[in-house]
Amino acid sequence: MRNTINITLTLLTLAFSAFAAEFTVTPKVDFDAGYVTRANHLGLQIQKNSAFASSSVSLQNSFATPKVSATHYFAAETQSQTVLDASLSKTFFGQNITAGVQKRVIEGNIQDNFTAYAGLRLENLPIVSKIATPYVSVSRDFTLDLIGTTVGLDRTFTFKNFALTPRAEAYVYDKHTSYTAGGTLAYVGMKYLKPYIDLSYVTSDTALANRKFEGNLALVTGVKLSF
């Protein structure tokens, strides 16, 4: 009996050691600060002409990667608000699956907002991935009673110390449709800092009149710190 217990404990120890050797966690921290003319939430405008600051922490590993983030939009033409996000992502056969929840805490007499989402980024498709990376997500905004799908394509081109990422997106929801086309230009010549500018053209048709994009151009400029 004692020998059986010893053998079992030895096998469990070896199995745990093998698992621990394979399972390594790499923390990743990002800070981002800048200015946005029109902030986008599921194809709807949620903030206007505001400075912002955000931070995120993820624990990258071979099993599943948790990530938490917080973004604060400072009061300008509209009330200030903070967006809290928590997600879990996993890569299967080169495709990335993400699921998470998002809470927007809004100052003033405006109702806070809660959203759940799940998405798939197809990063390893034959032929297609050489042209662009398609992605799709399904979201439910419980506060606005909104449900629908976001689909898009993007690709990153690198020219020496610059990275250009053009993209096209469609937001198809039960109360609105919205289409965007644009891209991000970033300077990647520094190890930790990445200044960038993001410009997109937005068209929207929505029953939520107070959430419609005011104007068609949305600009974000900022600096990201990653380590």
PDB file of C-alpha atoms in Angstrom:
ATOM      1  CA  MET A   1       0.000   0.000   0.000  1.00  0.00           C
ATOM      2  CA  ARG A   2       2.776   2.419   0.947  1.00  0.00           C
ATOM      3  CA  ASN A   3       4.647   1.627  -2.284  1.00  0.00           C
ATOM      4  CA  THR A   4       1.481   2.352  -4.311  1.00  0.00           C
ATOM      5  CA  ILE A   5       1.063   5.718  -2.583  1.00  0.00           C
ATOM      6  CA  ASN A   6       4.736   6.583  -3.166  1.00  0.00           C
ATOM      7  CA  ILE A   7       4.488   5.659  -6.846  1.00  0.00           C
ATOM      8  CA  THR A   8       1.308   7.738  -7.226  1.00  0.00           C
ATOM      9  CA  LEU A   9       2.880  10.758  -5.547  1.00  0.00           C
ATOM     10  CA  THR A  10       5.977  10.404  -7.735  1.00  0.00           C
ATOM     11  CA  LEU A  11       3.871  10.298 -10.909  1.00  0.00           C
ATOM     12  CA  LEU A  12       1.846  13.317  -9.798  1.00  0.00           C
ATOM     13  CA  THR A  13       5.053  15.214  -9.022  1.00  0.00           C
ATOM     14  CA  LEU A  14       6.513  14.392 -12.431  1.00  0.00           C
ATOM     15  CA  ALA A  15       3.271  15.398 -14.161  1.00  0.00           C
ATOM     16  CA  PHE A  16       3.144  18.707 -12.281  1.00  0.00           C
ATOM     17  CA  SER A  17       6.798  19.411 -13.054  1.00  0.00           C
ATOM     18  CA  ALA A  18       6.213  18.765 -16.759  1.00  0.00           C
ATOM     19  CA  PHE A  19       3.160  21.051 -16.721  1.00  0.00           C
ATOM     20  CA  ALA A  20       5.045  23.783 -14.847  1.00  0.00           C
ATOM     21  CA  ALA A  21       7.894  23.588 -17.348  1.00  0.00           C
ATOM     22  CA  GLU A  22       5.427  24.125 -20.230  1.00  0.00           C
ATOM     23  CA  PHE A  23       3.269  26.735 -18.498  1.00  0.00           C
ATOM     24  CA  THR A  24       5.039  30.088 -18.381  1.00  0.00           C
ATOM     25  CA  VAL A  25       3.352  33.454 -17.815  1.00  0.00           C
ATOM     26  CA  THR A  26       4.585  36.647 -19.475  1.00  0.00           C
ATOM     27  CA  PRO A  27       3.035  39.850 -18.098  1.00  0.00           C
ATOM     28  CA  LYS A  28       2.447  42.650 -20.619  1.00  0.00           C
ATOM     29  CA  VAL A  29       1.611  46.196 -19.561  1.00  0.00           C
ATOM     30  CA  ASP A  30       0.398  49.004 -21.831  1.00  0.00           C
ATOM     31  CA  PHE A  31      -0.248  52.677 -21.168  1.00  0.00           C
ATOM     32  CA  ASP A  32      -1.898  54.916 -23.739  1.00  0.00           C
ATOM     33  CA  ALA A  33      -2.715  58.626 -23.691  1.00  0.00           C
ATOM     34  CA  GLY A  34      -3.955  61.011 -26.336  1.00  0.00           C
ATOM     35  CA  TYR A  35      -6.915  62.810 -27.862  1.00  0.00           C
ATOM     36  CA  VAL A  36     -10.001  61.512 -29.676  1.00  0.00           C
ATOM     37  CA  THR A  37     -12.557  63.475 -31.705  1.00  0.00           C
ATOM     38  CA  ARG A  38     -15.151  60.661 -31.859  1.00  0.00           C
ATOM     39  CA  ALA A  39     -14.903  57.533 -29.682  1.00  0.00           C
ATOM     40  CA  ASN A  40     -16.523  54.423 -31.162  1.00  0.00           C
ATOM     41  CA  HIS A  41     -18.614  51.822 -29.301  1.00  0.00           C
ATOM     42  CA  LEU A  42     -20.161  49.160 -31.584  1.00  0.00           C
ATOM     43  CA  GLY A  43     -20.419  51.705 -34.378  1.00  0.00           C
ATOM     44  CA  LEU A  44     -21.948  54.383 -32.139  1.00  0.00           C
ATOM     45  CA  GLN A  45     -20.410  57.620 -30.860  1.00  0.00           C
ATOM     46  CA  ILE A  46     -19.818  57.517 -27.096  1.00  0.00           C
ATOM     47  CA  GLN A  47     -17.495  60.491 -26.567  1.00  0.00           C
ATOM     48  CA  LYS A  48     -16.652  63.709 -28.376  1.00  0.00           C
ATOM     49  CA  ASN A  49     -13.479  65.824 -28.512  1.00  0.00           C
ATOM     50  CA  SER A  50     -11.851  64.444 -25.392  1.00  0.00           C
ATOM     51  CA  ALA A  51      -8.425  63.660 -24.011  1.00  0.00           C
ATOM     52  CA  PHE A  52      -8.073  60.094 -22.777  1.00  0.00           C
ATOM     53  CA  ALA A  53      -5.731  57.883 -20.771  1.00  0.00           C
ATOM     54  CA  SER A  54      -5.782  54.109 -20.592  1.00  0.00           C
ATOM     55  CA  SER A  55      -3.867  51.198 -19.139  1.00  0.00           C
ATOM     56  CA  SER A  56      -4.040  47.428 -19.572  1.00  0.00           C
ATOM     57  CA  VAL A  57      -2.409  44.339 -18.088  1.00  0.00           C
ATOM     58  CA  SER A  58      -2.397  40.892 -19.678  1.00  0.00           C
ATOM     59  CA  LEU A  59      -0.845  37.623 -18.507  1.00  0.00           C
ATOM     60  CA  GLN A  60       0.216  35.880 -21.695  1.00  0.00           C
ATOM     61  CA  ASN A  61       0.589  32.107 -21.487  1.00  0.00           C
ATOM     62  CA  SER A  62       0.060  28.908 -23.474  1.00  0.00           C
ATOM     63  CA  PHE A  63      -3.336  28.114 -21.901  1.00  0.00           C
ATOM     64  CA  ALA A  64      -5.532  31.238 -21.907  1.00  0.00           C
ATOM     65  CA  THR A  65      -4.596  34.902 -21.559  1.00  0.00           C
ATOM     66  CA  PRO A  66      -6.577  37.120 -19.173  1.00  0.00           C
ATOM     67  CA  LYS A  67      -6.553  40.871 -19.757  1.00  0.00           C
ATOM     68  CA  VAL A  68      -7.982  43.806 -17.829  1.00  0.00           C
ATOM     69  CA  SER A  69      -8.013  47.419 -18.984  1.00  0.00           C
ATOM     70  CA  ALA A  70      -9.359  50.822 -18.030  1.00  0.00           C
ATOM     71  CA  THR A  71      -9.803  53.879 -20.249  1.00  0.00           C
ATOM     72  CA  HIS A  72     -10.827  57.284 -18.926  1.00  0.00           C
ATOM     73  CA  TYR A  73     -12.267  59.949 -21.241  1.00  0.00           C
ATOM     74  CA  PHE A  74     -11.981  63.387 -19.686  1.00  0.00           C
ATOM     75  CA  ALA A  75     -14.962  65.728 -19.736  1.00  0.00           C
ATOM     76  CA  ALA A  76     -14.997  68.090 -22.708  1.00  0.00           C
ATOM     77  CA  GLU A  77     -18.135  68.639 -24.778  1.00  0.00           C
ATOM     78  CA  THR A  78     -19.721  65.655 -23.014  1.00  0.00           C
ATOM     79  CA  GLN A  79     -19.515  64.074 -19.549  1.00  0.00           C
ATOM     80  CA  SER A  80     -16.367  62.200 -18.562  1.00  0.00           C
ATOM     81  CA  GLN A  81     -16.562  58.429 -18.484  1.00  0.00           C
ATOM     82  CA  THR A  82     -14.457  55.389 -17.653  1.00  0.00           C
ATOM     83  CA  VAL A  83     -14.522  52.162 -19.660  1.00  0.00           C
ATOM     84  CA  LEU A  84     -13.576  49.003 -17.729  1.00  0.00           C
ATOM     85  CA  ASP A  85     -12.905  45.828 -19.714  1.00  0.00           C
ATOM     86  CA  ALA A  86     -12.063  42.238 -18.738  1.00  0.00           C
ATOM     87  CA  SER A  87     -11.460  39.467 -21.272  1.00  0.00           C
ATOM     88  CA  LEU A  88     -10.005  36.010 -21.783  1.00  0.00           C
ATOM     89  CA  SER A  89      -8.383  34.917 -25.049  1.00  0.00           C
ATOM     90  CA  LYS A  90      -7.122  31.605 -26.407  1.00  0.00           C
ATOM     91  CA  THR A  91      -5.397  30.613 -29.643  1.00  0.00           C
ATOM     92  CA  PHE A  92      -6.558  27.455 -31.433  1.00  0.00           C
ATOM     93  CA  PHE A  93      -4.712  26.367 -34.601  1.00  0.00           C
ATOM     94  CA  GLY A  94      -3.519  29.908 -35.199  1.00  0.00           C
ATOM     95  CA  GLN A  95      -6.965  31.494 -34.708  1.00  0.00           C
ATOM     96  CA  ASN A  96      -7.573  33.737 -31.726  1.00  0.00           C
ATOM     97  CA  ILE A  97     -10.808  33.531 -29.705  1.00  0.00           C
ATOM     98  CA  THR A  98     -11.715  36.254 -27.186  1.00  0.00           C
ATOM     99  CA  ALA A  99     -14.646  36.690 -24.820  1.00  0.00           C
ATOM    100  CA  GLY A 100     -15.188  39.475 -22.326  1.00  0.00           C
ATOM    101  CA  VAL A 101     -17.354  42.051 -20.628  1.00  0.00           C
ATOM    102  CA  GLN A 102     -17.222  45.836 -20.617  1.00  0.00           C
ATOM    103  CA  LYS A 103     -18.605  48.391 -18.179  1.00  0.00           C
ATOM    104  CA  ARG A 104     -18.875  52.107 -18.932  1.00  0.00           C
ATOM    105  CA  VAL A 105     -19.206  54.339 -15.876  1.00  0.00           C
ATOM    106  CA  ILE A 106     -20.559  57.721 -16.929  1.00  0.00           C
ATOM    107  CA  GLU A 107     -20.664  60.878 -14.828  1.00  0.00           C
ATOM    108  CA  GLY A 108     -23.789  62.965 -14.534  1.00  0.00           C
ATOM    109  CA  ASN A 109     -27.384  61.854 -14.972  1.00  0.00           C
ATOM    110  CA  ILE A 110     -26.581  59.346 -17.710  1.00  0.00           C
ATOM    111  CA  GLN A 111     -27.151  55.628 -17.223  1.00  0.00           C
ATOM    112  CA  ASP A 112     -24.044  53.442 -16.941  1.00  0.00           C
ATOM    113  CA  ASN A 113     -23.551  50.878 -19.650  1.00  0.00           C
ATOM    114  CA  PHE A 114     -22.786  47.105 -19.660  1.00  0.00           C
ATOM    115  CA  THR A 115     -21.750  45.004 -22.677  1.00  0.00           C
ATOM    116  CA  ALA A 116     -20.744  41.365 -23.216  1.00  0.00           C
ATOM    117  CA  TYR A 117     -18.885  40.194 -26.331  1.00  0.00           C
ATOM    118  CA  ALA A 118     -17.134  37.258 -28.000  1.00  0.00           C
ATOM    119  CA  GLY A 119     -14.930  37.381 -31.068  1.00  0.00           C
ATOM    120  CA  LEU A 120     -12.762  35.412 -33.453  1.00  0.00           C
ATOM    121  CA  ARG A 121      -9.684  36.682 -35.274  1.00  0.00           C
ATOM    122  CA  LEU A 122      -8.651  34.457 -38.208  1.00  0.00           C
ATOM    123  CA  GLU A 123      -4.899  34.943 -38.251  1.00  0.00           C
ATOM    124  CA  ASN A 124      -3.828  31.736 -40.005  1.00  0.00           C
ATOM    125  CA  LEU A 125      -6.033  31.114 -43.025  1.00  0.00           C
ATOM    126  CA  PRO A 126      -4.559  29.781 -46.278  1.00  0.00           C
ATOM    127  CA  ILE A 127      -4.184  32.522 -48.928  1.00  0.00           C
ATOM    128  CA  VAL A 128      -6.612  34.883 -47.127  1.00  0.00           C
ATOM    129  CA  SER A 129      -4.230  35.736 -44.263  1.00  0.00           C
ATOM    130  CA  LYS A 130      -1.567  36.761 -46.770  1.00  0.00           C
ATOM    131  CA  ILE A 131      -3.900  39.495 -48.012  1.00  0.00           C
ATOM    132  CA  ALA A 132      -5.587  40.610 -44.768  1.00  0.00           C
ATOM    133  CA  THR A 133      -6.734  39.304 -41.399  1.00  0.00           C
ATOM    134  CA  PRO A 134     -10.519  38.940 -41.070  1.00  0.00           C
ATOM    135  CA  TYR A 135     -12.227  39.178 -37.690  1.00  0.00           C
ATOM    136  CA  VAL A 136     -15.766  38.923 -36.383  1.00  0.00           C
ATOM    137  CA  SER A 137     -17.418  39.513 -33.015  1.00  0.00           C
ATOM    138  CA  VAL A 138     -20.892  39.274 -31.525  1.00  0.00           C
ATOM    139  CA  SER A 139     -21.861  41.822 -28.861  1.00  0.00           C
ATOM    140  CA  ARG A 140     -24.820  42.477 -26.584  1.00  0.00           C
ATOM    141  CA  ASP A 141     -25.254  45.897 -25.033  1.00  0.00           C
ATOM    142  CA  PHE A 142     -27.675  45.257 -22.182  1.00  0.00           C
ATOM    143  CA  THR A 143     -28.208  48.939 -21.372  1.00  0.00           C
ATOM    144  CA  LEU A 144     -29.083  50.041 -24.909  1.00  0.00           C
ATOM    145  CA  ASP A 145     -30.835  46.704 -25.578  1.00  0.00           C
ATOM    146  CA  LEU A 146     -28.580  46.265 -28.584  1.00  0.00           C
ATOM    147  CA  ILE A 147     -27.325  43.050 -30.192  1.00  0.00           C
ATOM    148  CA  GLY A 148     -25.416  42.406 -33.397  1.00  0.00           C
ATOM    149  CA  THR A 149     -22.193  41.607 -35.199  1.00  0.00           C
ATOM    150  CA  THR A 150     -19.001  43.432 -36.089  1.00  0.00           C
ATOM    151  CA  VAL A 151     -16.939  42.173 -39.029  1.00  0.00           C
ATOM    152  CA  GLY A 152     -13.714  43.597 -40.345  1.00  0.00           C
ATOM    153  CA  LEU A 153     -10.416  43.227 -42.170  1.00  0.00           C
ATOM    154  CA  ASP A 154      -7.000  44.685 -41.420  1.00  0.00           C
ATOM    155  CA  ARG A 155      -3.344  44.235 -42.326  1.00  0.00           C
ATOM    156  CA  THR A 156      -0.101  45.804 -41.108  1.00  0.00           C
ATOM    157  CA  PHE A 157       2.599  47.019 -43.482  1.00  0.00           C
ATOM    158  CA  THR A 158       6.007  47.985 -42.071  1.00  0.00           C
ATOM    159  CA  PHE A 159       8.288  50.523 -43.747  1.00  0.00           C
ATOM    160  CA  LYS A 160      11.534  50.901 -41.802  1.00  0.00           C
ATOM    161  CA  ASN A 161      10.418  52.569 -38.540  1.00  0.00           C
ATOM    162  CA  PHE A 162       6.766  53.032 -39.498  1.00  0.00           C
ATOM    163  CA  ALA A 163       3.814  50.638 -39.367  1.00  0.00           C
ATOM    164  CA  LEU A 164       0.643  51.288 -41.359  1.00  0.00           C
ATOM    165  CA  THR A 165      -2.495  49.271 -40.566  1.00  0.00           C
ATOM    166  CA  PRO A 166      -5.429  49.926 -42.921  1.00  0.00           C
ATOM    167  CA  ARG A 167      -8.805  48.429 -41.975  1.00  0.00           C
ATOM    168  CA  ALA A 168     -12.452  48.248 -42.970  1.00  0.00           C
ATOM    169  CA  GLU A 169     -15.306  47.407 -40.583  1.00  0.00           C
ATOM    170  CA  ALA A 170     -19.059  46.886 -40.662  1.00  0.00           C
ATOM    171  CA  TYR A 171     -21.288  47.070 -37.577  1.00  0.00           C
ATOM    172  CA  VAL A 172     -24.595  45.322 -38.208  1.00  0.00           C
ATOM    173  CA  TYR A 173     -26.898  45.664 -35.194  1.00  0.00           C
ATOM    174  CA  ASP A 174     -30.626  45.468 -34.645  1.00  0.00           C
ATOM    175  CA  LYS A 175     -30.981  49.235 -34.162  1.00  0.00           C
ATOM    176  CA  HIS A 176     -28.307  50.531 -36.501  1.00  0.00           C
ATOM    177  CA  THR A 177     -25.727  49.835 -39.163  1.00  0.00           C
ATOM    178  CA  SER A 178     -22.389  51.574 -39.383  1.00  0.00           C
ATOM    179  CA  TYR A 179     -19.404  51.292 -41.726  1.00  0.00           C
ATOM    180  CA  THR A 180     -15.870  52.529 -41.205  1.00  0.00           C
ATOM    181  CA  ALA A 181     -12.748  52.656 -43.343  1.00  0.00           C
ATOM    182  CA  GLY A 182      -9.429  53.991 -42.149  1.00  0.00           C
ATOM    183  CA  GLY A 183      -6.133  53.045 -40.619  1.00  0.00           C
ATOM    184  CA  THR A 184      -3.416  53.642 -38.070  1.00  0.00           C
ATOM    185  CA  LEU A 185       0.061  55.010 -38.733  1.00  0.00           C
ATOM    186  CA  ALA A 186       2.558  54.380 -35.924  1.00  0.00           C
ATOM    187  CA  TYR A 187       6.231  55.118 -35.388  1.00  0.00           C
ATOM    188  CA  VAL A 188       7.816  51.874 -34.128  1.00  0.00           C
ATOM    189  CA  GLY A 189      11.466  52.914 -34.077  1.00  0.00           C
ATOM    190  CA  MET A 190      11.606  53.127 -30.258  1.00  0.00           C
ATOM    191  CA  LYS A 191      11.669  50.129 -27.950  1.00  0.00           C
ATOM    192  CA  TYR A 192       8.890  51.083 -25.552  1.00  0.00           C
ATOM    193  CA  LEU A 193       7.183  54.206 -26.935  1.00  0.00           C
ATOM    194  CA  LYS A 194       4.918  54.209 -29.995  1.00  0.00           C
ATOM    195  CA  PRO A 195       3.412  57.518 -31.171  1.00  0.00           C
ATOM    196  CA  TYR A 196       0.473  56.979 -33.517  1.00  0.00           C
ATOM    197  CA  ILE A 197      -2.350  58.609 -35.388  1.00  0.00           C
ATOM    198  CA  ASP A 198      -5.595  56.880 -36.366  1.00  0.00           C
ATOM    199  CA  LEU A 199      -8.035  58.289 -38.915  1.00  0.00           C
ATOM    200  CA  SER A 200     -11.310  56.728 -40.024  1.00  0.00           C
ATOM    201  CA  TYR A 201     -14.301  57.655 -42.155  1.00  0.00           C
ATOM    202  CA  VAL A 202     -17.608  56.633 -40.583  1.00  0.00           C
ATOM    203  CA  THR A 203     -21.118  56.345 -41.988  1.00  0.00           C
ATOM    204  CA  SER A 204     -24.010  55.384 -39.719  1.00  0.00           C
ATOM    205  CA  ASP A 205     -27.756  54.878 -39.842  1.00  0.00           C
ATOM    206  CA  THR A 206     -29.201  54.491 -36.376  1.00  0.00           C
ATOM    207  CA  ALA A 207     -32.453  54.737 -34.459  1.00  0.00           C
ATOM    208  CA  LEU A 208     -30.402  55.950 -31.484  1.00  0.00           C
ATOM    209  CA  ALA A 209     -30.213  59.582 -32.579  1.00  0.00           C
ATOM    210  CA  ASN A 210     -28.137  60.764 -29.618  1.00  0.00           C
ATOM    211  CA  ARG A 211     -25.470  58.133 -30.417  1.00  0.00           C
ATOM    212  CA  LYS A 212     -25.028  58.877 -34.116  1.00  0.00           C
ATOM    213  CA  PHE A 213     -21.604  60.050 -35.264  1.00  0.00           C
ATOM    214  CA  GLU A 214     -21.528  63.826 -35.643  1.00  0.00           C
ATOM    215  CA  GLY A 215     -19.601  64.175 -38.863  1.00  0.00           C
ATOM    216  CA  ASN A 216     -17.921  61.390 -40.778  1.00  0.00           C
ATOM    217  CA  LEU A 217     -14.303  61.727 -39.683  1.00  0.00           C
ATOM    218  CA  ALA A 218     -12.957  60.287 -36.441  1.00  0.00           C
ATOM    219  CA  LEU A 219      -9.393  61.035 -35.351  1.00  0.00           C
ATOM    220  CA  VAL A 220      -7.325  59.532 -32.550  1.00  0.00           C
ATOM    221  CA  THR A 221      -3.773  60.608 -31.809  1.00  0.00           C
ATOM    222  CA  GLY A 222      -1.656  59.465 -28.928  1.00  0.00           C
ATOM    223  CA  VAL A 223       1.415  57.734 -27.537  1.00  0.00           C
ATOM    224  CA  LYS A 224       1.493  54.149 -26.312  1.00  0.00           C
ATOM    225  CA  LEU A 225       3.995  52.810 -23.770  1.00  0.00           C
ATOM    226  CA  SER A 226       4.438  49.026 -23.725  1.00  0.00           C
ATOM    227  CA  PHE A 227       6.683  46.744 -21.719  1.00  0.00           C
TER     228      PHE A 227
END
